[in-house]
mmCIF file of C-alpha atoms in Angstrom:
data_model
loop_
_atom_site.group_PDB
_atom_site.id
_atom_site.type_symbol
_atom_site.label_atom_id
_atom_site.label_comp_id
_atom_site.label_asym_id
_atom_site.label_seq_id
_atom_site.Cartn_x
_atom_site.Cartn_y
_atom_site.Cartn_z
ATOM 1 C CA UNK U 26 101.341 85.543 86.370
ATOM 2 C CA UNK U 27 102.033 88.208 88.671
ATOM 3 C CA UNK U 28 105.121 88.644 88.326
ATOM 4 C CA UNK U 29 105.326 92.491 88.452
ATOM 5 C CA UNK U 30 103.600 92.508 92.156
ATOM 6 C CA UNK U 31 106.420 89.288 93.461
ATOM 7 C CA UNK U 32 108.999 92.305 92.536
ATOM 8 C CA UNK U 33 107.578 94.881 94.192
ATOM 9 C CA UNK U 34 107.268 92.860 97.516
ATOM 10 C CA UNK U 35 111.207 91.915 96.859
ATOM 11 C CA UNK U 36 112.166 95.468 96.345
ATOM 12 C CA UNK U 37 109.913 96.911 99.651
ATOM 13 C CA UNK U 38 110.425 94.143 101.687
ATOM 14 C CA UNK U 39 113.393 93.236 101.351
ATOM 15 C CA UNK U 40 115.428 96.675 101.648
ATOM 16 C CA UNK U 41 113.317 98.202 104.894
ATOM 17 C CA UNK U 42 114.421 97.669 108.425
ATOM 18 C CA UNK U 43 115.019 99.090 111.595
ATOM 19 C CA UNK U 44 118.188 101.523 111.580
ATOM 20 C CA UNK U 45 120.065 102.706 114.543
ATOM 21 C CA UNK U 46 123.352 104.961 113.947
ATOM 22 C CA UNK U 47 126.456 103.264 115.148
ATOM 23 C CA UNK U 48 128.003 106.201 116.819
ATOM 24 C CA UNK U 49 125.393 106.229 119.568
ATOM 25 C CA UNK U 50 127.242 102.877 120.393
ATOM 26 C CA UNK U 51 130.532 104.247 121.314
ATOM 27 C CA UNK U 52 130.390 105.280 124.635
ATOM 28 C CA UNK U 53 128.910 102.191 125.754
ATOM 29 C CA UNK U 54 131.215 99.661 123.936
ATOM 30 C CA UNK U 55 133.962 101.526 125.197
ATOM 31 C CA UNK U 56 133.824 101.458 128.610
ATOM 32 C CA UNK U 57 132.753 97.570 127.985
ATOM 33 C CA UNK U 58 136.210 97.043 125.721
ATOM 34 C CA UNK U 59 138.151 99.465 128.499
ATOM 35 C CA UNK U 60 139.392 102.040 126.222
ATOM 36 C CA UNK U 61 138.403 105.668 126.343
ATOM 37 C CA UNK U 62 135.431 106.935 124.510
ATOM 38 C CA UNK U 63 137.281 109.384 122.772
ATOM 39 C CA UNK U 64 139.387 106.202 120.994
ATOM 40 C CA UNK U 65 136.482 104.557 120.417
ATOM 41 C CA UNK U 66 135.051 105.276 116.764
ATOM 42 C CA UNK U 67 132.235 103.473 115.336
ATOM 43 C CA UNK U 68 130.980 102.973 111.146
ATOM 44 C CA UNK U 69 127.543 101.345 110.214
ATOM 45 C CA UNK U 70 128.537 98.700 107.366
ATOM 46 C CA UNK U 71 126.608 98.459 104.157
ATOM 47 C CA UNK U 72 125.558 95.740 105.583
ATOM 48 C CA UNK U 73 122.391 94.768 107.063
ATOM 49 C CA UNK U 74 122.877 94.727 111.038
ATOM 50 C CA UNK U 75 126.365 94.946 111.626
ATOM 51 C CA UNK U 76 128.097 97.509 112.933
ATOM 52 C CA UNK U 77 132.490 98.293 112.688
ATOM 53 C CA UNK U 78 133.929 99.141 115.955
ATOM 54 C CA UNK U 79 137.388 100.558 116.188
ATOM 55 C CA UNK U 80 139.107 101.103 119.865
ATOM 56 C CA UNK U 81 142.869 101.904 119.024
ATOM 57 C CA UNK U 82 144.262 99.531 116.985
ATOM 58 C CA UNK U 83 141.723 96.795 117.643
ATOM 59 C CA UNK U 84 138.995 95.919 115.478
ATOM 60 C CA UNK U 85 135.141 94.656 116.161
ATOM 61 C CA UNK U 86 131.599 93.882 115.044
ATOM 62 C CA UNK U 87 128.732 94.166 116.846
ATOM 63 C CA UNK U 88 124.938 93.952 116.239
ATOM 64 C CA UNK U 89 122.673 97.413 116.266
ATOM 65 C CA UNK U 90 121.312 96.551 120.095
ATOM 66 C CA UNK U 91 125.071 95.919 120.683
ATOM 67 C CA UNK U 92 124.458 92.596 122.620
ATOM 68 C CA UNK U 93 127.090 90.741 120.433
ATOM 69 C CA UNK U 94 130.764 91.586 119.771
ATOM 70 C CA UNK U 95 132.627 89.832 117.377
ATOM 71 C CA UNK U 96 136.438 89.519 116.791
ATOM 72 C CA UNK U 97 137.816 88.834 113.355
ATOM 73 C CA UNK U 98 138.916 89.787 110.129
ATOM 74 C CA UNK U 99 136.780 92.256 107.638
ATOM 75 C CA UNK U 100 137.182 91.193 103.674
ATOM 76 C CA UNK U 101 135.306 93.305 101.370
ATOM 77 C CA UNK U 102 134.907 90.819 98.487
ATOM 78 C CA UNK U 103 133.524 93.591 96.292
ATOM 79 C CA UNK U 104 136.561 95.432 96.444
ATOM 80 C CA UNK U 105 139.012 92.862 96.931
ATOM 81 C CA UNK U 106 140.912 94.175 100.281
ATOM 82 C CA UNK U 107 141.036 93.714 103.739
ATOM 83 C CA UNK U 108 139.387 95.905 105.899
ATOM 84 C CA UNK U 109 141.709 97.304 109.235
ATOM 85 C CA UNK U 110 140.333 100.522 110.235
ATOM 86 C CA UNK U 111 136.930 102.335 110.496
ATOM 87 C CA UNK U 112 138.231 105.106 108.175
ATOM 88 C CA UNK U 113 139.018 102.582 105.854
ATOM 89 C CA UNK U 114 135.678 100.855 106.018
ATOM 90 C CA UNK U 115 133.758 104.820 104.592
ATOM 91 C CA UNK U 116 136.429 105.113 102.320
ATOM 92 C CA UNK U 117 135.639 101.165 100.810
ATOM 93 C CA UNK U 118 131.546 101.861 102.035
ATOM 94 C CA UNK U 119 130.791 105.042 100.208
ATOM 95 C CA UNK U 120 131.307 104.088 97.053
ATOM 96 C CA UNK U 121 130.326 101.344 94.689
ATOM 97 C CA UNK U 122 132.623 100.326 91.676
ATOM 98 C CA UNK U 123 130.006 98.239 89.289
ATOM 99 C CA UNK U 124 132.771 97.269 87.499
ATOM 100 C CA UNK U 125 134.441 95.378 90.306
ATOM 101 C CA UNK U 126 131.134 93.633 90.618
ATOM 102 C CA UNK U 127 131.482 91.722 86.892
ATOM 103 C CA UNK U 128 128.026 93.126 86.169
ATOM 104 C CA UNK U 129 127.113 93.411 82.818
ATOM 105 C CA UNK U 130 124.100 96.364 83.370
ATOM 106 C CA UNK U 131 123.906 96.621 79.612
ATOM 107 C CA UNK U 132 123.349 92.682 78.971
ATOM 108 C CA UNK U 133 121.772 91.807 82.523
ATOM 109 C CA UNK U 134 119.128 94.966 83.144
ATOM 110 C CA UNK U 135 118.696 96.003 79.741
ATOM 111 C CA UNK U 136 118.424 99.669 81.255
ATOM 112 C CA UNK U 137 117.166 102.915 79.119
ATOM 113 C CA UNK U 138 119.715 105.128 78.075
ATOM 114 C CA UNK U 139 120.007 109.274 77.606
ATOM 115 C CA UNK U 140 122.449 110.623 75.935
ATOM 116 C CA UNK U 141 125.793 109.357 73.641
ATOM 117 C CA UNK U 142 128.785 110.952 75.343
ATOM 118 C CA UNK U 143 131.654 109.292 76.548
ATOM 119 C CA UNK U 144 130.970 109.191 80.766
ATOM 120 C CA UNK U 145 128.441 107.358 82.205
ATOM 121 C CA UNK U 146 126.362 107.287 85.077
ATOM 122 C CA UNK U 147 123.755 104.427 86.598
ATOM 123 C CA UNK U 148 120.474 105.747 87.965
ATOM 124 C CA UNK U 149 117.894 103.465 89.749
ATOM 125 C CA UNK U 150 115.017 105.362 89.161
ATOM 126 C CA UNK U 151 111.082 104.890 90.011
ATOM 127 C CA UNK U 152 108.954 106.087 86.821
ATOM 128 C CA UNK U 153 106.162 107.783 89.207
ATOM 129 C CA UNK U 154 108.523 109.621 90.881
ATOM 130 C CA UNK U 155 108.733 113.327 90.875
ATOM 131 C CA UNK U 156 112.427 114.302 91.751
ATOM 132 C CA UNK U 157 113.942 111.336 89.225
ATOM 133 C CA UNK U 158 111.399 112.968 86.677
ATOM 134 C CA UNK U 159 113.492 116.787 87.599
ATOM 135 C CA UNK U 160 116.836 114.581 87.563
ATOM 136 C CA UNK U 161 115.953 112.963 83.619
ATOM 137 C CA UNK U 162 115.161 116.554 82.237
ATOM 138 C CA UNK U 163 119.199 117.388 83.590
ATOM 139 C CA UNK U 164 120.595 114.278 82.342
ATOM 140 C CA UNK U 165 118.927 115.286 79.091
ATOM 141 C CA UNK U 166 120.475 118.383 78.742
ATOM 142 C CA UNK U 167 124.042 116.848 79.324
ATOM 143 C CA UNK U 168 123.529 114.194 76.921
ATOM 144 C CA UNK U 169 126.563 115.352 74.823
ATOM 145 C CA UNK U 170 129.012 114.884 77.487
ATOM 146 C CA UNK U 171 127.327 111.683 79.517
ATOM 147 C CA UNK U 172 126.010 108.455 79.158
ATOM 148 C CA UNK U 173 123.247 107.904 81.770
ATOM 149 C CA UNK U 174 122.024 104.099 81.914
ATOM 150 C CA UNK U 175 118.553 104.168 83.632
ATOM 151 C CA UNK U 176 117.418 101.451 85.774
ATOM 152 C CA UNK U 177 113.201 101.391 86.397
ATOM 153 C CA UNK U 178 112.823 99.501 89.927
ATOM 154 C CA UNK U 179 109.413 99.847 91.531
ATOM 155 C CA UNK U 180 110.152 101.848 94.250
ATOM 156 C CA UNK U 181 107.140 103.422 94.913
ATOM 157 C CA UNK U 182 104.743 100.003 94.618
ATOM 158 C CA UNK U 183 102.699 98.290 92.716
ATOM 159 C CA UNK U 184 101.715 101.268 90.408
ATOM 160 C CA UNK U 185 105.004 101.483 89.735
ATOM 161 C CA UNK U 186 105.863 97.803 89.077
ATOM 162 C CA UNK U 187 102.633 98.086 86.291
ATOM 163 C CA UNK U 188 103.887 100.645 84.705
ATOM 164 C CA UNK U 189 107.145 99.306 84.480
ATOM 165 C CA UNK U 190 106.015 96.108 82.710
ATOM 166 C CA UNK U 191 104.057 98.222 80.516
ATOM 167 C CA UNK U 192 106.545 100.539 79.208
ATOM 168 C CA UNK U 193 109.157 97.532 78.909
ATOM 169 C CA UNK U 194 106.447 95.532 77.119
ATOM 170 C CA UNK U 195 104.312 98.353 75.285
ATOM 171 C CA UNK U 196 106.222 100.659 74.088
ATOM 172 C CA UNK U 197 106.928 101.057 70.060
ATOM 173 C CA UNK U 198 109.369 98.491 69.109
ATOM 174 C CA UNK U 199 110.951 101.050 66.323
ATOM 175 C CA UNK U 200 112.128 103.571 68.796
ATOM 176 C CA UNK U 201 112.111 101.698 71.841
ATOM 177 C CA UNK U 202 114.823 103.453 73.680
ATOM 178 C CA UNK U 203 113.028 106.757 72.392
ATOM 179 C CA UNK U 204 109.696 105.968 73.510
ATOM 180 C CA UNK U 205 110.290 105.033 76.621
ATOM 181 C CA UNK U 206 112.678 108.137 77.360
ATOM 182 C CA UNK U 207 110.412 110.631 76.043
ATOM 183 C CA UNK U 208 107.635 108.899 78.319
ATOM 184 C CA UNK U 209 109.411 109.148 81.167
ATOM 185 C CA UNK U 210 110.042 112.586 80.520
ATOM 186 C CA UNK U 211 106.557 113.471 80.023
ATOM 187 C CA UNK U 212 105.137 111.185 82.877
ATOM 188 C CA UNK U 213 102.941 110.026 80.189
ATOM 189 C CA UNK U 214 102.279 106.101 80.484
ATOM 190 C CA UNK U 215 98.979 106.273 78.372
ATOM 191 C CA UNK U 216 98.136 104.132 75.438
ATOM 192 C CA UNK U 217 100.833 101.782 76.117
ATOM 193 C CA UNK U 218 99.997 98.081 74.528
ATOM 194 C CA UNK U 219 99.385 95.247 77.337
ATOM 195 C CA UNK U 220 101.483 92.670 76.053
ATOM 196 C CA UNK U 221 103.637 89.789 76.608
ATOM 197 C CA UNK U 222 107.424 89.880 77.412
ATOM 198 C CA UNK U 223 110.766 88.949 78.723
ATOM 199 C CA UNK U 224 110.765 90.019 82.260
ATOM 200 C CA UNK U 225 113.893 89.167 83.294
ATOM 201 C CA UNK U 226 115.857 91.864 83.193
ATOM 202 C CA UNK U 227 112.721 93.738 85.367
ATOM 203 C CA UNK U 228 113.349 91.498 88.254
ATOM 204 C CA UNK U 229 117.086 91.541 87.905
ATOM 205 C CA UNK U 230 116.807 95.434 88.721
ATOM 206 C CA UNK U 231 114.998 94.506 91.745
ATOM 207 C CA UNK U 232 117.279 92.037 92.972
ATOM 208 C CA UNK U 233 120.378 94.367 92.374
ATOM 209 C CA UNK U 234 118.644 97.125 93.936
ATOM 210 C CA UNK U 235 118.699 94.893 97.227
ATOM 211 C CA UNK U 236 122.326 94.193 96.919
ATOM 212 C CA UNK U 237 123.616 97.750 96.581
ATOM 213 C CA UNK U 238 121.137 98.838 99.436
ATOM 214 C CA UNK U 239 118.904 101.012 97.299
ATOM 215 C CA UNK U 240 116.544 101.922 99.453
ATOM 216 C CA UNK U 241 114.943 104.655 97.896
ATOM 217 C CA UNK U 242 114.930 106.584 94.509
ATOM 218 C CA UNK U 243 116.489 108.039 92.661
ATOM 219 C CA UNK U 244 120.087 106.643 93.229
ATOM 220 C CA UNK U 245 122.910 107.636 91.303
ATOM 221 C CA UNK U 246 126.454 105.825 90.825
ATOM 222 C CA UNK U 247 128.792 107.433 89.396
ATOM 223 C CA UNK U 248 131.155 106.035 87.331
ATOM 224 C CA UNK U 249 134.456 106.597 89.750
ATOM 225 C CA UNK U 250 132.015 105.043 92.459
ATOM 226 C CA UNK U 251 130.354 107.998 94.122
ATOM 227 C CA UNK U 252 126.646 107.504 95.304
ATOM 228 C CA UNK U 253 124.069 110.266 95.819
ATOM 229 C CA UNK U 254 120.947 109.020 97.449
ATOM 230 C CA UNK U 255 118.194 111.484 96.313
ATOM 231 C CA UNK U 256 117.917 114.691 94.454
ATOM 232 C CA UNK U 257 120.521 117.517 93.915
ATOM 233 C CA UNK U 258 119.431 120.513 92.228
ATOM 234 C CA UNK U 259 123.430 120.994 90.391
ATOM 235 C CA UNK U 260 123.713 117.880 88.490
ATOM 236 C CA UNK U 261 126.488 118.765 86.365
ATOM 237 C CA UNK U 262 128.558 119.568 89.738
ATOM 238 C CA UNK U 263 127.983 116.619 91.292
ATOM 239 C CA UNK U 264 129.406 114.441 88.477
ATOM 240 C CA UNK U 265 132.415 116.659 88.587
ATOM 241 C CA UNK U 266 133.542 116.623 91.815
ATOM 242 C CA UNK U 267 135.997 113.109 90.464
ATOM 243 C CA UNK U 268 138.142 113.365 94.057
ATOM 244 C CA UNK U 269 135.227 114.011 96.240
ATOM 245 C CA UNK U 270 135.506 111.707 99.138
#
């Protein structure tokens, strides 16, 4: 029955955790691994607690407190390659290619879309907050050239999670797509009808959220894999730069 407030505890309790940067890890490993600090390089994985260690041409794993060190191989299924090398790992890390993933976001999420042209973009986006709010009014003005598929995750709590089951279950079922756009351009969540309906796609946002390590909104992939966690003022520039790194 409460389905909206299970989601919300999935989405906040699930992504938060303690954080540590890897690179404060190098000097210590190395002298433990006997190579010199300077060869030592170190890459936080996408990856909750585990941590890439390079010294030369050897490759290792350890945990954020750096008690354990593993030996092995590194497979990044989502990408289908093998891992050898640190610089390898932010090259694979930084981006995420959806389509490598076999999800359907149209069929699975059921996301909100502005604008009809021919690019897209995927934004995780909280409906009560501010910046993703500055972010839609961009996206709306480059609606010609772009596709952006929004996806309403309950990032900012159980407000949030209400007023995401009310727009997906209130709004006009003429002009759905319209309705809910406009609303979320307006911030205006009044009047919406408290009704009955499939929630699934609501709690599949959630759950993918987790996955990609969306931690916070809003949270753009673009479509040749780039991620920008949080606001940019330049839009338009952003999606551009194609070989950014």
């Amino acid at each position: 029955m409460h389905r909206h407030i299970y989601t919300t505890c999935l989405f906040l309790g699930l992504v938060t955790g303690p954080s540590l940067a890897g690179d404060s890890l190098a000097n210590p490993l190395s002298g433990w691994l006997g190579g010199k600090n300077d060869a030592t390089q170190t890459y936080r994985l996408p990856a909750d607690g585990l941590i890439m260690v390079q010294n030369g041409d050897k490759i290792y794993f350890t945990t954020p407190n750096a008690r354990y060190l593993i030996r092995g191989q590194l497979y990044d299924v989502w990408n289908g390659e093998f891992v050898e090398s640190v610089d390898k790992a932010k090259q694979l890390g930084d981006r995420i290619h959806l389509s490598k993933l076999k999800i359907d976001i149209d069929e699975d999420l059921k996301p909100f879309y502005v604008g009809s042209g021919g690019k897209e973009m995927v934004a995780f986006i909280d409906p009560h907050c501010p910046y993703c709010h500055k972010l839609l009014q961009q996206m709306q003005a480059l609606g010609d050239e772009y596709r952006f598929k929004l996806i309403l995750i309950p990032a900012l709590g159980d407000k949030s999670a209400e007023t995401i089951r009310l727009l997906r279950c209130g709004s006009s079922k003429e002009n759905y797509n319209q309705d809910v756009v406009s609303r979320l351009l307006k911030t205006d969540y009044q009047g919406l009808r408290d009704e009955r309906c499939d929630l699934d796609p609501f709690l599949k946002s959630a759950i993918l959220a987790k996955i990609l390590g969306v931690t916070g909104v809003p949270f753009l992939i673009n479509q040749d894999g780039r991620v920008l966690k949080g606001y940019v003022k330049d839009l338009k520039s952003w999606l551009e730069k194609e070989n950014a790194s």
